Coordinates of C-alpha atoms in Angstrom, one line a residue:
X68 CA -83.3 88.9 64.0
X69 CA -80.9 89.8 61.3
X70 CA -78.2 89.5 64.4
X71 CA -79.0 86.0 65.5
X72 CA -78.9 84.7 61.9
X73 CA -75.6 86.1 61.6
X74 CA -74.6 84.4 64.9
X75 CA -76.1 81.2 63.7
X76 CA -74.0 81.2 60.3
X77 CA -70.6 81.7 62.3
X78 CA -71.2 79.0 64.7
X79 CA -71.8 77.2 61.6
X80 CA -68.5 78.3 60.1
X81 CA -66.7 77.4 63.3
X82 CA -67.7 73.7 63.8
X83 CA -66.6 73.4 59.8
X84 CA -63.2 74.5 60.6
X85 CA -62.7 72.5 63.4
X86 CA -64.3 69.3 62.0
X87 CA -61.9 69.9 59.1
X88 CA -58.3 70.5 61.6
X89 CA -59.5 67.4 63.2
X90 CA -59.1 65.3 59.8
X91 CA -55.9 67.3 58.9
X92 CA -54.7 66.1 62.2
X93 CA -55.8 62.6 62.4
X94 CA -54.5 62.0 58.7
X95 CA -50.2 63.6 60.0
X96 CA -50.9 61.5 62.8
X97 CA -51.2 58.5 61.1
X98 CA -48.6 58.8 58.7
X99 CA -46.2 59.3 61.3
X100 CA -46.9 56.2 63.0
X101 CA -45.7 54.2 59.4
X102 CA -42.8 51.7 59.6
X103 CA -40.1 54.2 58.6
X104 CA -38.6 50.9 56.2
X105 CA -41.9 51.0 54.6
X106 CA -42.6 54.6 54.4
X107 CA -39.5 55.5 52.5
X108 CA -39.7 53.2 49.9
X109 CA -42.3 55.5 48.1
X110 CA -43.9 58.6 47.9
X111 CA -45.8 58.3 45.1
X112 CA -49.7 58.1 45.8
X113 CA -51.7 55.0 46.2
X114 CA -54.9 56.2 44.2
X115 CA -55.3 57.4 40.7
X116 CA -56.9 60.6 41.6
X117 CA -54.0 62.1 43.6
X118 CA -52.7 64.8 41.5
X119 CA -48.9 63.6 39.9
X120 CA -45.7 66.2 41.5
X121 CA -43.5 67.8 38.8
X122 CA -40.7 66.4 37.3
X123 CA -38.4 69.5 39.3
X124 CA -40.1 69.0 42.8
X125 CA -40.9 66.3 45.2
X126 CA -43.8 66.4 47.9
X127 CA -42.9 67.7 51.0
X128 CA -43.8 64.9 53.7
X129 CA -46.5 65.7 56.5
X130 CA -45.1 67.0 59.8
X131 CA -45.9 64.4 62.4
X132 CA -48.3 66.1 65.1
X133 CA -45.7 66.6 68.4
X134 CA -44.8 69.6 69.7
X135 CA -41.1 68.9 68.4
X136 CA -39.7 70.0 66.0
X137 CA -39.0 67.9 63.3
X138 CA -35.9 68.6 60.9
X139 CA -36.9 68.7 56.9
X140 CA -36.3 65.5 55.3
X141 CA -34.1 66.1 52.3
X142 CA -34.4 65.4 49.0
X143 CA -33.6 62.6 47.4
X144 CA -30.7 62.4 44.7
X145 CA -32.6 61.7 41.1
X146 CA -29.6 59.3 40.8
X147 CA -30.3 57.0 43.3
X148 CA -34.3 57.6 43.2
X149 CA -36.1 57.3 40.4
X150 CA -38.9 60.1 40.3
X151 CA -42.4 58.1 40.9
X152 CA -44.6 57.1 38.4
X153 CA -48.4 57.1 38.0
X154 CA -50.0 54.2 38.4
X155 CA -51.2 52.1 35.6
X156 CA -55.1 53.0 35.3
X157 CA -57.5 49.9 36.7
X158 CA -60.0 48.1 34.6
X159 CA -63.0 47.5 36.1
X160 CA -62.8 44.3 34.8
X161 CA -58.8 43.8 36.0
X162 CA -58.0 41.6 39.0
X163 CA -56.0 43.6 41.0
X164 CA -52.8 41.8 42.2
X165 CA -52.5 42.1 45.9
X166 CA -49.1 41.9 46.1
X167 CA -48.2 44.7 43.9
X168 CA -50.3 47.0 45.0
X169 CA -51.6 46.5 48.7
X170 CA -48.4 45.4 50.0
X171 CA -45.4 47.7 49.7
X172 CA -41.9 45.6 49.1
X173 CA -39.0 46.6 51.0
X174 CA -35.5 48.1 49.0
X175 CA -33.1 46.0 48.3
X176 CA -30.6 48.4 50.6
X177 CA -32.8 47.6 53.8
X178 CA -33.4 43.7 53.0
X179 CA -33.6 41.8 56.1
X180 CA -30.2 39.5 56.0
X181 CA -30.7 36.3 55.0
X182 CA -29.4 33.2 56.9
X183 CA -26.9 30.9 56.2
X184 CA -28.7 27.7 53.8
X185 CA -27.9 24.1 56.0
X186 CA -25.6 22.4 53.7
X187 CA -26.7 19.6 55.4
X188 CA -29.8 20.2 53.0
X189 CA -28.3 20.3 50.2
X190 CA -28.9 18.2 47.2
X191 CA -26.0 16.0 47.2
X192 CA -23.4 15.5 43.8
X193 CA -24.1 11.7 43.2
X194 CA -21.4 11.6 40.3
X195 CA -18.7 11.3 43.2
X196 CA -20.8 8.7 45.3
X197 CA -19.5 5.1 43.8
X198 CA -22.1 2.2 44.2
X199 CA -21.1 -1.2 46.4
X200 CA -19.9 -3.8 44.6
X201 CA -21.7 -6.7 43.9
X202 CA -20.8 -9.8 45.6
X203 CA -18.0 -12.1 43.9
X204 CA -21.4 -14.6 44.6
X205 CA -24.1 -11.9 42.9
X206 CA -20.9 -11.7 39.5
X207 CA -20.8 -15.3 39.5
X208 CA -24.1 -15.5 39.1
X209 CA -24.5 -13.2 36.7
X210 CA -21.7 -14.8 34.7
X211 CA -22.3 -17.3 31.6
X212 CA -22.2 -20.9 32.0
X213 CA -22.6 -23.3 29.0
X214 CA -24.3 -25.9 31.6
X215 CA -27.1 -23.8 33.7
X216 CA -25.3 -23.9 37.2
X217 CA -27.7 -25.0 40.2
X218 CA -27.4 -22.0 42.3
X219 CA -29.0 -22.4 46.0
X220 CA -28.8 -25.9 45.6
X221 CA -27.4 -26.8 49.1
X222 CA -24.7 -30.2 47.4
X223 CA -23.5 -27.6 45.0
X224 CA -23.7 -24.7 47.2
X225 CA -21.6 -26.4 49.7
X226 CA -18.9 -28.0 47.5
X227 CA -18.5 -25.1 46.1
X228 CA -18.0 -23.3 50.0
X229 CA -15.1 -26.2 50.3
X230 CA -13.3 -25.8 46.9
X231 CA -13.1 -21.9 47.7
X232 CA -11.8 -22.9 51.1
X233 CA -7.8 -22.5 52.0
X234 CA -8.0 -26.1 51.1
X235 CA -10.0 -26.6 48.7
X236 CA -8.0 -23.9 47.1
X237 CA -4.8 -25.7 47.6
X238 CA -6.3 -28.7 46.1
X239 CA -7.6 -27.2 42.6
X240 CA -4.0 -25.3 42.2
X241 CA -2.4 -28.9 42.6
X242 CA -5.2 -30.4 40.7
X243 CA -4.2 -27.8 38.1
X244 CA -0.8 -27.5 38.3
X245 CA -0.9 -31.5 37.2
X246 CA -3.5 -30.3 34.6
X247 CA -0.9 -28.5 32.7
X248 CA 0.8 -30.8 30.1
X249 CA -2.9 -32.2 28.9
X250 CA -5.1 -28.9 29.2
X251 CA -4.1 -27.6 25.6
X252 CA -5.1 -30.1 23.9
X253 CA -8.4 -30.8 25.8
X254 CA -9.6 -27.7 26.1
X255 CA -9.2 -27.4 21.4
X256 CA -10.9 -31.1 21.5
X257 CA -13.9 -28.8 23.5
X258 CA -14.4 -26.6 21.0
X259 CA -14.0 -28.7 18.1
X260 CA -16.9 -31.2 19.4
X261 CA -18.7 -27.8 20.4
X262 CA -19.3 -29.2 24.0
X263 CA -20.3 -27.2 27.0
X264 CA -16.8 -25.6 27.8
X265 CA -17.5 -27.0 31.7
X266 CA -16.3 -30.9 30.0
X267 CA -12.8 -30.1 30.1
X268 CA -12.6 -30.3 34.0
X269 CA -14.2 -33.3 34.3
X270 CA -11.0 -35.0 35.1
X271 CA -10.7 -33.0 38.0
X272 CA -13.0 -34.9 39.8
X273 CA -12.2 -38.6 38.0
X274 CA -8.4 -38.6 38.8
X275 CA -6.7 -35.0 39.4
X276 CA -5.6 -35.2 35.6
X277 CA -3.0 -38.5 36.7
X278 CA -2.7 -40.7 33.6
X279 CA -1.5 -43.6 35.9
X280 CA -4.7 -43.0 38.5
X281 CA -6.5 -46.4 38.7
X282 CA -9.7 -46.3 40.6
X283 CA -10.9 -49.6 43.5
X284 CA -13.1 -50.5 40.4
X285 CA -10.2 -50.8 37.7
X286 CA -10.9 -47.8 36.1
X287 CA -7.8 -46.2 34.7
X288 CA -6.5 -42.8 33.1
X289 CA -7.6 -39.1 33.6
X290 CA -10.7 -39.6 32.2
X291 CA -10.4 -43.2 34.2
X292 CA -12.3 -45.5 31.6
X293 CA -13.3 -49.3 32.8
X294 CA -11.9 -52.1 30.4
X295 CA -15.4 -52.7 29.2
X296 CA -16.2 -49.4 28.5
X297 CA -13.2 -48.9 25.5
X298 CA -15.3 -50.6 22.6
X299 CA -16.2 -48.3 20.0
X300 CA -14.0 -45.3 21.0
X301 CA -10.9 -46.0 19.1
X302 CA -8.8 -47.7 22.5
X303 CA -7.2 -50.7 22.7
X304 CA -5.9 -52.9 25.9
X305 CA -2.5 -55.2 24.9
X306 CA 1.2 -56.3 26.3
X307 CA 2.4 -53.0 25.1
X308 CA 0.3 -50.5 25.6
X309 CA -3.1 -49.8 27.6
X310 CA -4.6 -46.8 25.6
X311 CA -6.6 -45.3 28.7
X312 CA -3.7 -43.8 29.9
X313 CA -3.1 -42.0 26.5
X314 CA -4.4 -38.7 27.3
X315 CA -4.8 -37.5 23.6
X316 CA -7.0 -41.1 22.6
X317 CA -8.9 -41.1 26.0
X318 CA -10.2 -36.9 25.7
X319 CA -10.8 -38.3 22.2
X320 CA -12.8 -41.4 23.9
X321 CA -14.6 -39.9 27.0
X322 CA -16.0 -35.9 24.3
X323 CA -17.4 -38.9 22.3
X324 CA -19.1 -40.6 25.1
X325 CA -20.2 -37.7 26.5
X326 CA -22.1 -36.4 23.5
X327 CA -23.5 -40.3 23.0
X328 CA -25.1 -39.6 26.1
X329 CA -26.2 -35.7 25.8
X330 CA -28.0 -37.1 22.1
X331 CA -29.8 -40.2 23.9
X332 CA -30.8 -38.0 27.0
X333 CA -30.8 -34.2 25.5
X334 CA -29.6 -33.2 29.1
X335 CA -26.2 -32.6 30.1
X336 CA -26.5 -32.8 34.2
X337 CA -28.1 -36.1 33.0
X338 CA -25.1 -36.8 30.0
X339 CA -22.8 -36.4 32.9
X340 CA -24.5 -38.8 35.4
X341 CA -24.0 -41.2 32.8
X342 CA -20.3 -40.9 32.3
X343 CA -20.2 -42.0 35.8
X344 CA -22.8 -44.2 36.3
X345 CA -23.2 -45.7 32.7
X346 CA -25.8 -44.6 30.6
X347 CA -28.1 -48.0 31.9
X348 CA -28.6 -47.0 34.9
X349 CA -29.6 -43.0 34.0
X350 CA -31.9 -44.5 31.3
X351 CA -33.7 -46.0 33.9
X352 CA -34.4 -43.5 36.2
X353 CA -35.4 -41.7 33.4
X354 CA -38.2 -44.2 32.7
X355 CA -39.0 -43.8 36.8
X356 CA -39.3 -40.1 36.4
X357 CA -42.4 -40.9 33.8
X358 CA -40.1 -40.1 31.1
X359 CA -39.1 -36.3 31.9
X360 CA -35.1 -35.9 31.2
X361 CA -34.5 -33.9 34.4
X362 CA -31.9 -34.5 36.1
X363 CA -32.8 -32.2 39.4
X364 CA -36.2 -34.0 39.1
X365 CA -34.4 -37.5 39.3
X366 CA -31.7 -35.7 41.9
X367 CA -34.8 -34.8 44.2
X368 CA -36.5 -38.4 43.9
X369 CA -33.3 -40.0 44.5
X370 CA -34.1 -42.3 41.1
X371 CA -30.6 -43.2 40.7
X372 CA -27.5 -43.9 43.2
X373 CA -26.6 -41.9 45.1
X374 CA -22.9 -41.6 44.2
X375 CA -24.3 -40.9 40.5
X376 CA -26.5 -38.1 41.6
X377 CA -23.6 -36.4 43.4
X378 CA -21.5 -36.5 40.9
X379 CA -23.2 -34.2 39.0
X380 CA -23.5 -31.2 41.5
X381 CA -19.7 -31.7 42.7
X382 CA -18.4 -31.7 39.5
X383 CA -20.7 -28.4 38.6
X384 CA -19.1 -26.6 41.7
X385 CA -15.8 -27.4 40.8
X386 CA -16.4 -26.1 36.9
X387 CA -18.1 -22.8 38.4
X388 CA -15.2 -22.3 39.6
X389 CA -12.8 -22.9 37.3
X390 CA -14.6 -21.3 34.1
X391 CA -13.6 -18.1 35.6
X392 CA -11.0 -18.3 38.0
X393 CA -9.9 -14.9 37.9
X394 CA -13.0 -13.8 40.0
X395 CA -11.7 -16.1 42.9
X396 CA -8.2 -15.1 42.8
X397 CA -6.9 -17.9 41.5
X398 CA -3.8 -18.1 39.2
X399 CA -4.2 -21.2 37.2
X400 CA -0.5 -22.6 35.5
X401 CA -0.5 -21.9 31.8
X402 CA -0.7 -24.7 29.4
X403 CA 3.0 -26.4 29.8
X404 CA 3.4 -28.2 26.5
X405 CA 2.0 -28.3 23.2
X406 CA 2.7 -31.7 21.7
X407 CA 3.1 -32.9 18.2
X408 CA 3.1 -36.5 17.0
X409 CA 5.4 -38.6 14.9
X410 CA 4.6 -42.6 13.5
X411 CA 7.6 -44.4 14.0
X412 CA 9.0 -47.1 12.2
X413 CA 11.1 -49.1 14.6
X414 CA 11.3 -49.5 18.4
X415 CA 12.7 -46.2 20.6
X416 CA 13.9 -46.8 24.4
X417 CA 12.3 -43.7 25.8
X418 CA 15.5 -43.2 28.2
X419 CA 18.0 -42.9 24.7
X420 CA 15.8 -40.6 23.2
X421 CA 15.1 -38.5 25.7
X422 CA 19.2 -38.1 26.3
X423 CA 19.8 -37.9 22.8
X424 CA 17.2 -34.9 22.0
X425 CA 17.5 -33.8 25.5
X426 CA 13.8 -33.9 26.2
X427 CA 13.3 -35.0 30.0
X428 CA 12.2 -38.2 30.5
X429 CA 9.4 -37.6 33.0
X430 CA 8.1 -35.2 30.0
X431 CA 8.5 -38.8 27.6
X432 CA 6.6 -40.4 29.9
X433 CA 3.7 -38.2 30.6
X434 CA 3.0 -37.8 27.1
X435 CA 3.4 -41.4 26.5
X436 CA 2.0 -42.9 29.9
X437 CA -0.1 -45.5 27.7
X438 CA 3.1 -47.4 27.7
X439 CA 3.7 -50.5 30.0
X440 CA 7.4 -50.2 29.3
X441 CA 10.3 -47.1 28.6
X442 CA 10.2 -49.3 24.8
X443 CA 7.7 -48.6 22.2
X444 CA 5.8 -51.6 21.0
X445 CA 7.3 -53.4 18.5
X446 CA 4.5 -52.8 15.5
X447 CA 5.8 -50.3 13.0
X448 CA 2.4 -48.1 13.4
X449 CA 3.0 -47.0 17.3
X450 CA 2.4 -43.2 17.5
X451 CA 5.1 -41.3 19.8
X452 CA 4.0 -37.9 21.2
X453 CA 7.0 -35.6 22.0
X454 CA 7.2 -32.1 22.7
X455 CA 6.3 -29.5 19.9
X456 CA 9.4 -27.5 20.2
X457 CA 11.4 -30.7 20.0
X458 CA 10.2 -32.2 16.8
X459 CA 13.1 -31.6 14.2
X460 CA 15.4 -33.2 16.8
X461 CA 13.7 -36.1 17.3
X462 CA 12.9 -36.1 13.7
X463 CA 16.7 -36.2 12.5
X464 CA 17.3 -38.9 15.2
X465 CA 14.9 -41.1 14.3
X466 CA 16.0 -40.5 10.2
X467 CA 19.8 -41.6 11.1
X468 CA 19.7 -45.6 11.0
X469 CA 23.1 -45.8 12.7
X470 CA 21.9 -44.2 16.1
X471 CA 21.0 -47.1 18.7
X472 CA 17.6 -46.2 20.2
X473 CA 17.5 -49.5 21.9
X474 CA 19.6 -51.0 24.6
X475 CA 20.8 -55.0 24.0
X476 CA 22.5 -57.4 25.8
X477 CA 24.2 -60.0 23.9
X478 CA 23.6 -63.6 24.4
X479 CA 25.3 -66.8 23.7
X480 CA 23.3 -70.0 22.8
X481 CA 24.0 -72.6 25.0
X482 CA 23.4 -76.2 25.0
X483 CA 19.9 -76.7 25.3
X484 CA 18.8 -73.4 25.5
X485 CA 15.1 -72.5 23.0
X486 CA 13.9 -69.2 22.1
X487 CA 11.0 -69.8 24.3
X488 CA 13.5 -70.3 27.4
X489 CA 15.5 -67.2 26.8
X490 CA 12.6 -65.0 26.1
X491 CA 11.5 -66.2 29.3
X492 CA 14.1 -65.3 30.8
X493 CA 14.8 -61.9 30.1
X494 CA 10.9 -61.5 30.1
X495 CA 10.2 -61.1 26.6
X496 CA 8.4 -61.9 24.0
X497 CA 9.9 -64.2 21.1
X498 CA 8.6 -61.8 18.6
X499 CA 10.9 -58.9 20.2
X500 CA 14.4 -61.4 20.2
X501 CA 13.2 -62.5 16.1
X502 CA 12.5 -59.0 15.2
X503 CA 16.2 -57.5 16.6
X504 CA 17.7 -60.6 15.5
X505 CA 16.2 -60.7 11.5
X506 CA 17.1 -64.3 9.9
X507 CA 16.6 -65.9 12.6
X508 CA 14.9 -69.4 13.1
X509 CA 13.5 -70.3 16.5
X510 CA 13.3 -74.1 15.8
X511 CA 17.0 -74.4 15.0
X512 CA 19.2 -71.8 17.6
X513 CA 23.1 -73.1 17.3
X514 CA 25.4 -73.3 19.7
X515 CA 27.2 -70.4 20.4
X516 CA 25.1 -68.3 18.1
X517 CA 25.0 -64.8 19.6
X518 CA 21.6 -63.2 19.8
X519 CA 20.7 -59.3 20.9
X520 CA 18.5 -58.9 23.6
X521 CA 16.7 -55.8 24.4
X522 CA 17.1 -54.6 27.4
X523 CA 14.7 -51.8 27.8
X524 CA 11.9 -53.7 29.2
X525 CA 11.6 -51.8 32.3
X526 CA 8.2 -50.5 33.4
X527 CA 7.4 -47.3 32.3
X528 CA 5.7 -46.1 35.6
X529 CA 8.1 -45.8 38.9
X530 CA 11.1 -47.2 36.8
X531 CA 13.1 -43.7 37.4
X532 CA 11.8 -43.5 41.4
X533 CA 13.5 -47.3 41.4
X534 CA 17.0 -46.2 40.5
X535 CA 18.1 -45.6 44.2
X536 CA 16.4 -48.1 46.4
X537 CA 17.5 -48.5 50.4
X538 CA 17.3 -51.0 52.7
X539 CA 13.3 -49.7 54.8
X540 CA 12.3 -50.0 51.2
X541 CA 13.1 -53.2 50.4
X542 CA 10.6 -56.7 50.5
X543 CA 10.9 -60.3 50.4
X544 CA 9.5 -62.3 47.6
X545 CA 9.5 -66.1 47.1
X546 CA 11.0 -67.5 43.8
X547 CA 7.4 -69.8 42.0
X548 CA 8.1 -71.3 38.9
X549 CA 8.8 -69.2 36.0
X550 CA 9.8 -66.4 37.7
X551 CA 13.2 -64.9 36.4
X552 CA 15.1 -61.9 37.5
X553 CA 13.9 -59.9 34.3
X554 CA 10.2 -60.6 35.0
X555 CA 11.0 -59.7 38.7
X556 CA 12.2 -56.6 37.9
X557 CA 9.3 -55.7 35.4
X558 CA 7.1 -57.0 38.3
X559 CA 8.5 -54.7 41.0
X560 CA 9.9 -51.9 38.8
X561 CA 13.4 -52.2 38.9
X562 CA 16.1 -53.5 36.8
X563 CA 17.7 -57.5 36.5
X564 CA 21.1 -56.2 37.6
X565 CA 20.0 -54.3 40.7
X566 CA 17.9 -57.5 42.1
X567 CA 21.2 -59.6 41.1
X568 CA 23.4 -56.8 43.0
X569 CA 20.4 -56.6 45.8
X570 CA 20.7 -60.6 46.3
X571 CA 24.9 -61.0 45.2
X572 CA 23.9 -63.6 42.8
X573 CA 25.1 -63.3 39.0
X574 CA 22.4 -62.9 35.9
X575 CA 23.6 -66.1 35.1
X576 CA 22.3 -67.4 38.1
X577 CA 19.8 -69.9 38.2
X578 CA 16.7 -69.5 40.2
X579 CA 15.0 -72.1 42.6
X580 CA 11.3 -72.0 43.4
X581 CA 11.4 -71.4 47.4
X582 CA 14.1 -69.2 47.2
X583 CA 13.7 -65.7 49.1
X584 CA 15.4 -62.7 47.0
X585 CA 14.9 -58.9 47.9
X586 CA 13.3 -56.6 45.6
X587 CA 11.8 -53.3 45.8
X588 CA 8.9 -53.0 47.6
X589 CA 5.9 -51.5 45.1
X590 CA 4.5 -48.4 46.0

């Protein structure tokens, strides 16, 4: 009895043993079967009741279970590997970060390389990425215009399409270029009436800034005025002068007409309507618009003519343009004269004084196209423009009473002859012979009296393109009563002598009514 309970505590002893090699044995086999890159990053234990290794020793690791032998792994250097810590104790109530503690991170020595990052991704540097430029269309528009411009409307849209044309180019550079001697002054008459800046190219569109333009209607100068529109703006109409073509009265003129018409229609699309279709007719369509002061309202409902209603959105394009003509490449001439004024107080041939202060006399004329003739009327208060830079000149030439400044011929009285006949003749007025001639008395001429005859009397316009005439140029006209070679030549723009020389008759030649003379033909 004592036997078999011996024997049953041994067998007992036995199967503890081997259950306990077979846990031994699972547990090396296990650990061998680690990812080596994971199993070498620590040997410190995962639980807080392992037992910690001294500071001198490290744990030896667990032989795997093959029947090889395995060479000792050796120490690591405490240099390179820190000894292992014990783990931070766990609260109960501590989450427990998963990634820290369940899942070991590799070393830095073993790292899986990384790849290359796409470039291709990458954030670009906008700082060297320059935006598209707007439009020369999108900086117009964004531009400042004193008078709103109508963009998208298709008349203005499309002018403006022609006017930045090759051609239309070509005509606003020579519109411009003829613009020059005038734009000075216009352009300060603007601003002193305050105006929209857009005014001063109005004459652009009403006669390409020629003071001699005359219009099928009559209408005459840059700003090209009718003769019954000049009452109240400081113009007159005589023998002598025909102040539309003066370009400093008629700006004067046309910015106070303008602004009569902005103050009676508080619109300046509709202001500028009027200028060209008189301020009647735009007060009318007005009234047909139930009262509203809009012009693209009247442009839409056709209220008024239609050459009025164009008007506007031509002249708009053209001042779109020309406000800034930089942003359309376009080099505008400078301003070619600034001009000062002088009174005088006797009669001036233009041709003499333009020799004498060497001014030249298509400058004279320009600035003085309200003229008739190259001789200043003969009233005392006539106001001659002349170049700025010229003034002291003219100034000591006009002071010296001995320097001629008109041409004569002199004239013997003959039998017969009245003041009334020989002004006539040299197509003049008595006033001019009496005013040369001082004493004078036009009821009693005497025989043989000598009397000085002005002989400047040439038209002021086309008198220089007359001094070489040829034969294709050349027309008939038939002698009527009263005609003499003087008026002939004022007529037809050339001088007495060269009809004479033209038809080899003298000046003292008398004239029959039939007779057939050549003269130049008018252009």
């Amino acid at each position: 009895m004592t036997n078999l309970r011996r024997f049953g505590v041994l067998i007992t002893l036995c199967a503890a043993a081997s259950l306990a090699s077979a846990k031994d044995l699972e547990g090396a086999t296990s650990r061998s079967v680690i990812n080596p890159e994971i199993a070498s990053v620590s040997s410190q234990p995962t639980t807080a009741s392992m037992p910690l290794p001294s500071e001198s020793t490290q744990s030896a690791p667990l032989a795997p279970a093959t029947s090889e032998a395995v060479p000792p792994t050796p120490a690591p250097s405490a240099q390179t590997t820190p000894p292992p810590q014990p783990p931070a104790p766990v609260s109960p109530t501590q989450p427990v970060d998963s990634q820290s503690s369940a899942s070991p991170q590799p070393d830095t020595a073993d790292e899986i390389p990384s790849e290359p990052i796409d470039e291709s991704q990458q954030t670009p540097d906008l700082s060297q990425v320059s935006p598209e430029p707007p439009s020369i269309e999108d900086q117009a528009k964004a531009l400042q215009y004193d008078i709103p411009m109508p963009w998208g409307q298709d008349l203005f849209e499309k002018y403006r399409q022609y006017y930045l044309s090759d051609d239309g180019r070509k005509i606003i550079l020579s519109t411009m270029e003829k613009a020059a001697p005038f734009m000075d002054y216009i352009q300060s008459k603007v601003a002193e009436f305050g105006v929209p800046k857009e005014l001063a190219y109005l004459p652009v569109i009403e006669s390409a800034f020629s003071p001699f333009a005359v219009s099928r209607s009559g209408a005459m100068g840059i700003w090209q005025f009718m003769r019954n529109s000049i009452q109240g703006y400081g113009m007159k109409i005589s023998d002598w002068v025909d102040d539309r073509r003066d370009f400093m009265k008629s700006t004067d003129a046309a910015l106070n007409k303008l602004v009569d018409n902005y103050d009676y229609l508080k619109d300046w699309p509709l202001a500028i309507a009027a200028y060209n279709a008189g301020l009647g007719a735009i007060g009318r369509a007005v009234s047909n618009n139930d009262g509203k002061a809009d012009f693209w309202q009247i442009y839409d409902k056709g209220l008024a003519s239609k050459q009025a209603l164009d008007y506007v959105p031509k002249f708009l394009a053209v001042a779109s343009i020309l406000r800034y003509p930089d942003l359309y490449g376009l080099e505008l001439p400078a301003s070619s004269v600034k001009w000062e004024t002088i009174s005088l107080n006797r009669q001036v041939d233009l041709k003499l004084l333009a020799s004498k202060a060497e001014i030249p006399l298509d400058t004279l004329k320009l600035g003085n196209a309200e003229l008739h003739y190259t001789i200043t009327p003969p009233e005392d208060s006539h106001v001659l423009k002349i170049p700025a830079d010229k003034t002291d000149q003219v100034k000591a030439i006009l002071a010296d009473p001995n320097a001629p400044l008109i041409r004569y011929e002199i004239y013997k009285v003959k039998e017969g002859d009245t003041l009334t006949a020989i002004a006539k003749h040299y197509g003049i007025s008595i006033s001019m012979i009496a005013k040369v001639n001082g004493g004078i008395n036009p009821d009693h001429l005497k025989i043989g009296q000598k009397l000085m005859i002005p002989l400047s009397m040439q038209p002021l316009n086309g008198s220089s393109a007359s001094s070489s005439q040829s034969s294709a140029s050349l027309t008939t006209h038939t002698v009527q009563k009263g005609d003499t070679l003087y008026s002939l030549a004022r007529r037809y723009g050339t001088t007495a002598q060269k009809i004479a020389a033209l038809n080899g008759i003298s000046m003292e030649s008398i004239l029959r009514i039939g007779q057939k003379l050549k003269v130049p033909s008018v252009p």
